[in-house]
Amino acid sequence: MTALTLSTAAAPGLRADAIVIGVAKGSAAGRQSLIMAPGAEAVDKAYDGKLAGVLETLGASGAEGEVTKLPAPAGFKAPLVVAVGLGAEPGKDAGYDGEALRKAAGVAARALAGAKKAAFALPLADAADAGVVGEGVLLGGYSFDAYKDNGAGGGGKKAKNGKAPLGEAALLGGKPRDKAYKAALERAAAVAEELNRARDLVNTPPNDLNPEAFAAIAQAAAKEHGIKVQVLDEKALAKGGYGGILGVGAGSASTPRLVKLSYTSAKATKSLAFVGKGITYDSGGISLKPAGHNETMKCDMAGAAAVFAAVVAAARLGLEVNVTGWLALAENMPSGSATRPGDVLRMYSGKTVEVLNTDAEGRLVLADALWAASAENPDAIVDVATLTGAMMLALGSRTYGIMANDDAFRAALHEAAEEVGEPAWPMPLPEHLRKGMESATADIANMGERMGGGLVAGLFLREFVGEGITWAHLDIAGPAFNEGGPFGYTPKGGTGTAVRTLVRLAERVAFGDLG
């Protein structure tokens, strides 16, 4: 990954491949104009204060995600200036929004792939700004090249005919000896590295990432970071009565797993449980998905990847809160041994579920893991899942839905998501939709009304949360996998959605400011 450093050097004398500056949309004399953001003063001065006009001539407007490159002025040791848009100019006495800085840094890092070093002269009002810029650089510079030919059998840092990520990002205006600045960059590195690990997992082809392989990766990371780990294989799941996870995995030659990761802090007074849906490939089972809907189903384990990354990040940050992650791992395939529509599964909780659609499998594995998490009576449980296409229809491809059995907790999660720049929206759990899941054969069916299907799924999951336990459900079906082009610091493919929300939630609990 890109190395992050703090620098007090002046832009003209810094040896680098490029100087990154920020520009924004301003207004003067009643017309839209381009303005230079703080940090760009030295570059602008070298252009005799006319850099804004030069950039406008080149078509720059200051819009978010916009990149304009031009030769550096005489006397600069870096040969290139990269101007990146920050969006609208902030109001008087207001600083630039952290998410705008994060996006700008990510866009610039991606534009500078192949460069060895770049100086980022973006606005840094404080250590927090340094942290978001650093995070944006690390997330925006991400690439997944493990399966591309590098001329030596693949798997190298540089794909054949491709470019390696930016080597180093020096943040100008940073304070190398300031504890707050150093802590901000360390946090950015820990969170971004684990989020990128989640992206790697989501992008890994399902022939290389089955439940057993995912569990092995989790075990290795747990050992590295002092996290306790327990893995239940198919025999242990059968002995324990985990009918939901076993039922989903019954049709696959790759047997299911339930992984428990436990990070504990000696100073913790609160505990959180994160539960992730980990369907390493989802064919739909006997209720087979139609052509055109299978190609990206390697991403159906993005919830488990997010939970895994969040627990490791919490351990790396040494947060004073106990965090347990539950990864419900299975592969949903059709075969002679697969669960059929009409079958009844006895879940870990003892409840029976009539399976009306085997493509509504995520809620079945989550139900078992939620009940297992509830048995430890944490202060709160959050599950994360690429659960329903209905949520994508409701909120689109960049926003995830939040449901909860506690309005205040749902609001706190929404605030946490907004703080870290992850678009999310609170969703209800209408009681009248519960009736649609009534079954003449079992305690509950895994399907209900078609309209409001994302909310129905949330109501189903609520049935498997222990009494009196605060719980929330994040349906990340839309933003977990980006099928379009990259934007901001978000790449094509796996995005790592929800990792930062979970980490921020854990921080708020640790700091006692959950609200």
Coordinates of C-alpha atoms in Angstrom, one line a residue:
M1 CA 0.0 0.0 0.0
T2 CA 0.9 3.6 -0.4
A3 CA 3.2 5.0 2.4
L4 CA 1.9 8.0 4.3
T5 CA 4.2 10.7 5.6
L6 CA 3.8 14.1 7.2
S7 CA 5.9 16.9 5.8
T8 CA 6.6 20.6 6.7
A9 CA 8.5 21.1 3.4
A10 CA 7.6 23.8 1.0
A11 CA 6.1 22.6 -2.2
P12 CA 8.7 24.2 -4.6
G13 CA 11.7 22.4 -3.0
L14 CA 10.1 19.0 -2.5
R15 CA 11.4 16.2 -4.7
A16 CA 8.3 14.3 -6.0
D17 CA 6.6 13.2 -9.2
A18 CA 3.7 15.6 -8.6
I19 CA 2.2 18.2 -6.4
V20 CA -1.5 17.8 -5.6
I21 CA -3.6 20.9 -4.9
G22 CA -7.2 21.5 -4.3
V23 CA -9.6 23.8 -6.2
A24 CA -13.2 24.6 -5.6
K25 CA -16.3 26.2 -7.0
G26 CA -16.6 29.8 -5.8
S27 CA -18.6 32.8 -6.9
A28 CA -17.4 36.3 -7.7
A29 CA -19.5 39.3 -9.0
G30 CA -22.5 37.0 -9.4
R31 CA -20.7 34.4 -11.6
Q32 CA -19.3 31.0 -11.0
S33 CA -15.6 31.0 -10.6
L34 CA -12.7 28.7 -9.8
I35 CA -10.9 29.3 -6.5
M36 CA -7.7 27.9 -5.1
A37 CA -8.0 26.0 -1.8
P38 CA -5.7 26.5 1.1
G39 CA -2.4 24.7 0.6
A40 CA -2.1 25.8 -3.0
E41 CA -0.6 29.2 -2.3
A42 CA 3.0 28.4 -3.3
V43 CA 1.9 26.9 -6.6
D44 CA -0.4 29.8 -7.3
K45 CA 2.3 32.3 -6.5
A46 CA 4.6 30.7 -9.0
Y47 CA 2.0 31.3 -11.6
D48 CA 1.9 34.9 -10.6
G49 CA -1.5 34.4 -8.9
K50 CA -3.1 33.4 -12.2
L51 CA -3.3 29.6 -11.7
A52 CA -7.1 29.7 -11.4
G53 CA -7.4 31.3 -14.8
V54 CA -5.0 28.8 -16.4
L55 CA -7.0 25.9 -14.9
E56 CA -10.3 27.4 -16.1
T57 CA -8.8 27.6 -19.6
L58 CA -8.0 23.9 -19.4
G59 CA -11.7 23.2 -18.5
A60 CA -11.4 22.9 -14.7
S61 CA -14.5 23.9 -12.7
G62 CA -13.7 22.6 -9.2
A63 CA -16.3 19.9 -9.3
E64 CA -15.9 16.9 -7.0
G65 CA -13.9 14.1 -8.7
E66 CA -12.4 16.4 -11.4
V67 CA -8.7 16.1 -12.1
T68 CA -6.7 18.6 -14.2
K69 CA -3.0 18.1 -14.8
L70 CA -0.5 20.7 -16.0
P71 CA 3.3 21.2 -15.9
A72 CA 4.7 22.5 -12.7
P73 CA 6.1 26.1 -12.8
A74 CA 9.7 26.9 -13.1
G75 CA 11.8 26.4 -10.0
F76 CA 9.7 23.4 -8.7
K77 CA 11.5 20.1 -8.3
A78 CA 8.3 18.2 -9.0
P79 CA 7.4 18.2 -12.8
L80 CA 3.7 18.0 -12.5
V81 CA 0.8 19.8 -10.8
V82 CA -2.4 17.9 -10.2
A83 CA -5.5 20.0 -9.4
V84 CA -8.4 18.1 -7.9
G85 CA -11.9 19.4 -7.4
L86 CA -13.3 19.8 -3.9
G87 CA -16.8 20.9 -4.9
A88 CA -18.4 24.0 -3.5
E89 CA -16.4 26.5 -1.5
P90 CA -17.2 26.2 2.2
G91 CA -19.0 29.1 3.9
K92 CA -17.2 31.8 5.8
D93 CA -15.1 30.5 8.7
A94 CA -16.0 26.9 7.8
G95 CA -13.4 24.4 6.7
Y96 CA -13.6 21.9 3.9
D97 CA -15.8 18.9 4.5
G98 CA -13.9 15.8 5.5
E99 CA -15.6 13.7 2.9
A100 CA -14.8 16.2 0.2
L101 CA -11.1 16.0 1.2
R102 CA -11.3 12.2 1.4
K103 CA -12.7 11.9 -2.1
A104 CA -10.3 14.4 -3.6
A105 CA -7.3 12.6 -2.1
G106 CA -8.7 9.3 -3.4
V107 CA -9.2 10.6 -7.0
A108 CA -5.7 12.1 -7.0
A109 CA -4.1 8.9 -5.7
R110 CA -5.8 6.9 -8.4
A111 CA -4.7 9.4 -11.1
L112 CA -1.1 9.1 -9.9
A113 CA -0.9 5.3 -10.2
G114 CA 2.6 4.4 -11.2
A115 CA 4.2 7.4 -9.5
K116 CA 6.8 6.9 -6.8
K117 CA 6.0 9.9 -4.7
A118 CA 3.4 12.8 -4.6
A119 CA 3.1 15.8 -2.3
F120 CA -0.5 16.4 -1.2
A121 CA -1.0 20.2 -0.6
L122 CA -4.7 19.9 0.3
P123 CA -6.3 22.0 3.0
L124 CA -5.2 20.6 6.5
A125 CA -6.9 22.6 9.2
D126 CA -6.1 20.0 11.9
A127 CA -5.1 16.4 12.6
A128 CA -8.6 15.2 11.6
D129 CA -8.1 16.6 8.1
A130 CA -4.7 14.8 7.8
G131 CA -6.5 11.6 8.8
V132 CA -9.2 11.8 6.2
V133 CA -6.7 12.8 3.4
G134 CA -4.5 9.9 4.4
E135 CA -7.5 7.6 4.4
G136 CA -8.6 8.9 1.0
V137 CA -5.1 8.3 -0.5
L138 CA -5.0 4.7 0.8
L139 CA -8.5 3.8 -0.3
G140 CA -8.3 5.6 -3.7
G141 CA -4.9 4.0 -4.5
Y142 CA -6.3 0.5 -4.1
S143 CA -6.0 -2.0 -6.9
F144 CA -6.7 -5.7 -7.1
D145 CA -4.1 -7.3 -9.4
A146 CA -3.6 -10.8 -7.8
Y147 CA -4.9 -12.6 -10.8
K148 CA -3.3 -10.4 -13.5
D149 CA -0.2 -11.4 -15.5
N150 CA 2.8 -9.4 -14.4
G151 CA 5.1 -11.3 -16.8
A152 CA 6.1 -13.8 -14.1
G153 CA 3.1 -15.9 -13.6
G154 CA 0.8 -13.2 -12.1
G155 CA 0.3 -11.9 -8.6
G156 CA 2.8 -9.2 -8.6
K157 CA 2.6 -5.6 -7.5
K158 CA 2.4 -4.4 -11.1
A159 CA 0.1 -6.0 -13.6
K160 CA 1.4 -6.4 -17.2
N161 CA 0.8 -3.1 -19.0
G162 CA -0.6 -1.7 -15.8
K163 CA 0.6 0.6 -13.1
A164 CA 1.5 0.0 -9.5
P165 CA -0.3 2.1 -6.8
L166 CA 1.3 5.5 -5.8
G167 CA 4.4 4.7 -3.8
E168 CA 4.4 7.5 -1.2
A169 CA 2.1 10.4 -0.3
A170 CA 3.7 13.2 1.6
L171 CA 1.0 15.4 3.3
L172 CA 2.2 19.0 3.2
G173 CA 1.2 21.1 6.2
G174 CA 1.2 18.1 8.4
K175 CA 3.1 18.2 11.7
P176 CA 5.4 15.2 11.9
R177 CA 6.2 15.6 15.7
D178 CA 2.6 16.3 16.7
K179 CA 1.0 13.3 18.5
A180 CA -2.5 14.1 17.2
Y181 CA -1.3 14.2 13.6
K182 CA 0.7 11.0 14.0
A183 CA -2.3 9.2 15.6
A184 CA -4.6 10.4 12.9
L185 CA -2.3 8.9 10.2
E186 CA -1.9 5.6 12.2
R187 CA -5.7 5.3 12.5
A188 CA -6.1 6.0 8.8
A189 CA -3.6 3.3 7.9
A190 CA -5.2 0.7 10.2
V191 CA -8.7 1.3 9.0
A192 CA -7.8 1.6 5.3
E193 CA -5.6 -1.5 5.3
E194 CA -8.3 -3.6 6.9
L195 CA -10.9 -2.1 4.6
N196 CA -8.7 -3.0 1.6
R197 CA -8.4 -6.5 3.0
A198 CA -12.2 -6.7 2.9
R199 CA -12.1 -5.5 -0.7
D200 CA -9.6 -8.2 -1.6
L201 CA -11.8 -10.9 -0.1
V202 CA -14.9 -9.6 -2.0
N203 CA -12.9 -9.5 -5.2
T204 CA -11.3 -13.0 -4.8
P205 CA -12.9 -15.5 -7.2
P206 CA -15.2 -18.1 -5.4
N207 CA -13.1 -21.0 -6.6
D208 CA -10.4 -19.7 -4.4
L209 CA -12.5 -18.3 -1.5
N210 CA -14.9 -21.0 -0.2
P211 CA -16.0 -21.1 3.5
E212 CA -13.0 -23.1 4.6
A213 CA -10.5 -20.8 2.9
F214 CA -12.2 -17.7 4.4
A215 CA -12.0 -19.3 7.8
A216 CA -8.3 -20.0 7.4
I217 CA -7.7 -16.3 6.4
A218 CA -9.6 -15.2 9.5
Q219 CA -7.5 -17.6 11.7
A220 CA -4.2 -16.2 10.3
A221 CA -5.2 -12.6 10.9
A222 CA -6.5 -13.4 14.4
K223 CA -3.2 -15.0 15.3
E224 CA -1.3 -12.0 14.0
H225 CA -3.3 -9.4 15.9
G226 CA -4.0 -11.2 19.2
I227 CA -7.6 -12.0 18.5
K228 CA -9.2 -15.2 19.8
V229 CA -10.8 -17.3 17.1
Q230 CA -13.1 -20.3 17.1
V231 CA -14.1 -22.1 13.9
L232 CA -17.1 -24.5 13.8
D233 CA -16.9 -26.9 10.9
E234 CA -19.8 -28.9 9.4
K235 CA -19.5 -31.6 12.1
A236 CA -19.5 -29.0 15.0
L237 CA -22.4 -27.2 13.3
A238 CA -24.4 -30.4 13.1
K239 CA -23.7 -31.2 16.7
G240 CA -24.7 -27.7 17.8
G241 CA -27.9 -27.7 15.8
Y242 CA -27.1 -24.8 13.4
G243 CA -29.8 -25.8 10.9
G244 CA -29.8 -22.5 9.0
I245 CA -26.1 -22.5 8.1
L246 CA -26.2 -26.2 7.4
G247 CA -29.3 -25.9 5.3
V248 CA -27.8 -23.3 3.1
G249 CA -24.6 -25.1 2.6
A250 CA -26.1 -28.5 2.1
G251 CA -26.0 -28.3 -1.7
S252 CA -22.3 -27.5 -2.0
A253 CA -19.2 -29.6 -2.0
S254 CA -17.6 -26.8 0.0
T255 CA -18.8 -27.3 3.6
P256 CA -20.0 -24.3 5.7
R257 CA -18.3 -22.7 8.7
L258 CA -19.1 -20.4 11.5
V259 CA -16.2 -18.3 12.7
K260 CA -16.1 -16.4 15.9
L261 CA -13.5 -13.6 16.4
S262 CA -13.1 -12.1 19.8
Y263 CA -11.2 -9.0 20.5
T264 CA -11.1 -8.0 24.2
S265 CA -9.7 -5.0 26.0
A266 CA -8.8 -5.1 29.7
K267 CA -10.3 -1.6 30.1
A268 CA -13.6 -2.3 28.3
T269 CA -16.9 -1.8 30.1
K270 CA -19.1 -2.4 27.0
S271 CA -19.4 -5.1 24.4
L272 CA -20.4 -5.2 20.7
A273 CA -21.2 -8.2 18.5
F274 CA -20.9 -7.9 14.7
V275 CA -22.5 -10.6 12.6
G276 CA -21.7 -10.9 8.9
K277 CA -23.4 -12.8 6.0
G278 CA -20.7 -14.8 4.3
I279 CA -22.2 -16.6 1.3
T280 CA -18.9 -17.1 -0.7
Y281 CA -21.0 -17.8 -3.8
D282 CA -24.7 -17.5 -4.3
S283 CA -26.3 -19.4 -7.2
G284 CA -29.7 -19.1 -5.6
G285 CA -29.7 -22.8 -4.8
I286 CA -32.7 -24.8 -6.2
S287 CA -34.4 -21.4 -6.7
L288 CA -31.7 -20.7 -9.3
K289 CA -30.9 -17.1 -10.2
P290 CA -31.6 -16.2 -13.8
A291 CA -28.9 -15.6 -16.4
G292 CA -27.2 -12.2 -15.8
H293 CA -27.6 -12.3 -12.0
N294 CA -24.9 -14.8 -11.2
E295 CA -21.7 -13.1 -12.4
T296 CA -21.0 -10.9 -9.4
M297 CA -22.3 -13.3 -6.7
K298 CA -18.8 -13.8 -5.3
C299 CA -19.6 -10.5 -3.5
D300 CA -22.4 -12.1 -1.3
M301 CA -19.9 -12.5 1.5
A302 CA -19.2 -8.8 1.7
G303 CA -21.0 -8.5 5.1
A304 CA -18.7 -11.1 6.6
A305 CA -15.7 -9.4 5.1
A306 CA -16.8 -6.1 6.6
V307 CA -17.2 -7.7 10.1
F308 CA -13.9 -9.4 9.8
A309 CA -12.1 -6.2 8.8
A310 CA -13.8 -4.2 11.5
V311 CA -12.8 -6.6 14.3
V312 CA -9.2 -6.6 13.2
A313 CA -9.2 -2.8 12.9
A314 CA -10.6 -2.5 16.4
A315 CA -7.8 -4.7 17.7
R316 CA -5.1 -2.7 15.8
L317 CA -6.5 0.5 17.2
G318 CA -6.6 -0.9 20.7
L319 CA -10.1 0.3 21.3
E320 CA -11.4 0.0 24.9
V321 CA -14.5 -2.0 23.9
N322 CA -14.9 -5.8 23.5
V323 CA -15.8 -6.7 19.9
T324 CA -16.9 -10.1 18.8
G325 CA -17.3 -10.9 15.1
W326 CA -19.4 -13.8 13.8
L327 CA -18.8 -14.9 10.2
A328 CA -21.6 -17.1 8.9
L329 CA -19.9 -18.8 5.9
A330 CA -21.6 -21.1 3.3
E331 CA -21.8 -21.6 -0.4
N332 CA -25.4 -21.7 -1.8
M333 CA -25.4 -24.3 -4.7
P334 CA -28.0 -26.5 -6.4
S335 CA -27.5 -30.3 -6.2
G336 CA -29.2 -33.5 -5.1
S337 CA -28.4 -32.7 -1.5
A338 CA -29.5 -29.0 -1.6
T339 CA -32.3 -27.6 0.5
R340 CA -35.5 -27.5 -1.5
P341 CA -38.4 -25.0 -1.5
G342 CA -40.8 -26.4 1.0
D343 CA -38.2 -27.9 3.3
V344 CA -38.3 -27.0 7.0
L345 CA -35.1 -26.2 8.9
R346 CA -34.7 -26.3 12.6
M347 CA -32.6 -23.3 13.5
Y348 CA -30.0 -22.9 16.3
S349 CA -32.6 -21.1 18.3
G350 CA -35.0 -24.0 18.1
K351 CA -37.5 -22.2 15.9
T352 CA -38.5 -23.9 12.6
V353 CA -38.4 -22.1 9.3
E354 CA -40.2 -23.1 6.1
V355 CA -37.9 -22.4 3.2
L356 CA -40.1 -21.0 0.4
N357 CA -37.2 -19.7 -1.6
T358 CA -33.7 -21.0 -1.4
D359 CA -32.4 -17.7 -2.8
A360 CA -33.4 -16.0 0.5
E361 CA -30.5 -17.8 2.1
G362 CA -28.6 -15.0 3.8
R363 CA -31.3 -14.5 6.5
L364 CA -31.0 -18.2 7.3
V365 CA -27.3 -18.2 8.0
L366 CA -27.6 -14.9 9.8
A367 CA -30.4 -16.2 12.0
D368 CA -28.2 -18.9 13.5
A369 CA -25.3 -16.5 14.0
L370 CA -27.5 -13.8 15.6
W371 CA -28.8 -16.3 18.1
A372 CA -25.3 -17.5 18.9
A373 CA -24.2 -13.8 19.4
S374 CA -27.3 -13.2 21.6
A375 CA -26.3 -16.0 23.9
E376 CA -23.3 -13.9 25.1
N377 CA -25.6 -11.0 25.9
P378 CA -23.6 -8.1 24.3
D379 CA -24.7 -4.5 24.8
A380 CA -25.6 -4.4 21.1
I381 CA -25.6 -6.5 18.0
V382 CA -25.1 -5.2 14.4
D383 CA -25.5 -7.6 11.5
V384 CA -24.2 -6.7 8.0
A385 CA -25.4 -8.4 4.8
T386 CA -25.8 -8.1 1.1
L387 CA -29.3 -9.2 1.8
T388 CA -32.0 -8.0 -0.6
G389 CA -32.4 -6.7 -4.1
A390 CA -35.4 -4.8 -2.7
M391 CA -33.0 -2.6 -0.7
M392 CA -31.2 -1.7 -3.9
L393 CA -34.5 -0.8 -5.6
A394 CA -35.3 1.4 -2.6
L395 CA -32.0 3.2 -2.1
G396 CA -29.9 2.6 -5.2
S397 CA -26.4 1.4 -5.6
R398 CA -24.5 3.7 -3.2
T399 CA -26.7 3.8 -0.1
Y400 CA -27.3 1.1 2.4
G401 CA -30.4 0.7 4.7
I402 CA -30.4 0.6 8.5
M403 CA -33.1 -1.2 10.4
A404 CA -33.2 -1.7 14.2
N405 CA -35.3 -2.6 17.2
D406 CA -34.2 0.6 18.9
D407 CA -34.8 4.0 17.3
A408 CA -31.9 5.7 19.2
F409 CA -29.5 3.0 18.2
R410 CA -30.5 3.2 14.6
A411 CA -30.0 7.0 14.8
A412 CA -26.5 6.5 16.3
L413 CA -25.5 4.1 13.5
H414 CA -26.8 6.6 10.9
E415 CA -24.7 9.3 12.6
A416 CA -21.6 7.0 12.6
A417 CA -22.1 6.3 8.9
E418 CA -22.4 10.0 8.1
E419 CA -19.3 10.8 10.1
V420 CA -17.1 8.5 8.1
G421 CA -18.7 9.2 4.7
E422 CA -20.7 6.1 4.1
P423 CA -24.1 6.9 2.6
A424 CA -26.9 5.2 4.7
W425 CA -30.5 5.7 5.4
P426 CA -32.8 4.7 8.3
M427 CA -35.5 2.2 7.3
P428 CA -38.6 1.1 9.3
L429 CA -39.7 -2.4 10.4
P430 CA -43.5 -2.2 9.8
E431 CA -45.3 -4.7 12.1
H432 CA -48.0 -5.4 9.5
L433 CA -45.4 -7.1 7.2
R434 CA -44.7 -9.8 9.8
K435 CA -48.0 -11.5 9.0
G436 CA -46.8 -12.3 5.5
M437 CA -44.2 -14.7 6.9
E438 CA -46.7 -16.9 8.8
S439 CA -46.4 -20.6 7.9
A440 CA -49.0 -23.4 8.2
T441 CA -46.1 -25.8 8.6
A442 CA -43.4 -24.1 10.6
D443 CA -42.9 -21.2 13.1
I444 CA -42.0 -18.8 10.3
A445 CA -41.4 -18.8 6.6
N446 CA -38.3 -17.2 5.1
M447 CA -40.4 -15.2 2.6
G448 CA -43.2 -12.7 3.1
E449 CA -44.8 -10.0 1.0
R450 CA -42.9 -9.1 -2.2
M451 CA -43.4 -5.3 -1.7
G452 CA -41.1 -4.1 1.0
G453 CA -39.0 -7.2 0.7
G454 CA -36.0 -5.5 2.4
L455 CA -38.0 -4.7 5.4
V456 CA -39.5 -8.2 5.5
A457 CA -36.0 -9.6 5.7
G458 CA -35.2 -7.3 8.6
L459 CA -38.3 -8.5 10.4
F460 CA -37.3 -12.1 9.9
L461 CA -33.8 -11.4 11.4
R462 CA -35.4 -9.6 14.4
E463 CA -37.0 -13.0 15.3
F464 CA -33.6 -14.4 16.1
V465 CA -32.3 -11.6 18.3
G466 CA -32.3 -12.4 22.0
E467 CA -34.9 -10.7 24.1
G468 CA -33.9 -7.3 25.5
I469 CA -30.8 -7.0 23.2
T470 CA -30.3 -3.9 21.2
W471 CA -29.9 -4.8 17.5
A472 CA -29.5 -3.2 14.1
H473 CA -29.3 -4.6 10.6
L474 CA -27.3 -3.1 7.7
D475 CA -28.5 -4.1 4.3
I476 CA -25.5 -3.3 2.1
A477 CA -26.7 -5.0 -1.1
G478 CA -26.4 -1.8 -3.2
P479 CA -23.0 -0.3 -2.3
A480 CA -21.0 -3.5 -1.4
F481 CA -19.9 -4.1 -5.0
N482 CA -19.4 -1.4 -7.6
E483 CA -20.2 -2.6 -11.0
G484 CA -19.6 0.8 -12.6
G485 CA -16.4 2.8 -13.0
P486 CA -14.4 4.1 -10.0
F487 CA -15.4 7.3 -8.3
G488 CA -13.9 9.3 -5.4
Y489 CA -12.0 6.8 -3.4
T490 CA -14.3 3.9 -4.4
P491 CA -12.9 1.4 -6.9
K492 CA -14.6 -0.9 -9.3
G493 CA -15.5 -4.2 -7.6
G494 CA -15.5 -4.7 -3.9
T495 CA -15.9 -1.5 -1.9
G496 CA -15.5 -2.5 1.8
T497 CA -18.8 -0.8 2.6
A498 CA -19.7 -0.8 6.4
V499 CA -16.2 -1.4 7.7
R500 CA -15.8 2.3 8.6
T501 CA -19.3 2.5 10.1
L502 CA -18.6 -0.4 12.4
V503 CA -15.2 0.9 13.4
R504 CA -16.7 4.3 14.2
L505 CA -19.5 2.7 16.2
A506 CA -16.9 0.8 18.2
E507 CA -14.9 4.0 18.8
R508 CA -18.0 5.9 19.9
V509 CA -18.9 3.1 22.4
A510 CA -15.3 3.0 23.6
F511 CA -15.2 6.8 24.1
G512 CA -18.6 6.7 25.8
D513 CA -20.3 9.0 23.2
L514 CA -22.8 6.7 21.5
G515 CA -25.5 9.2 22.2

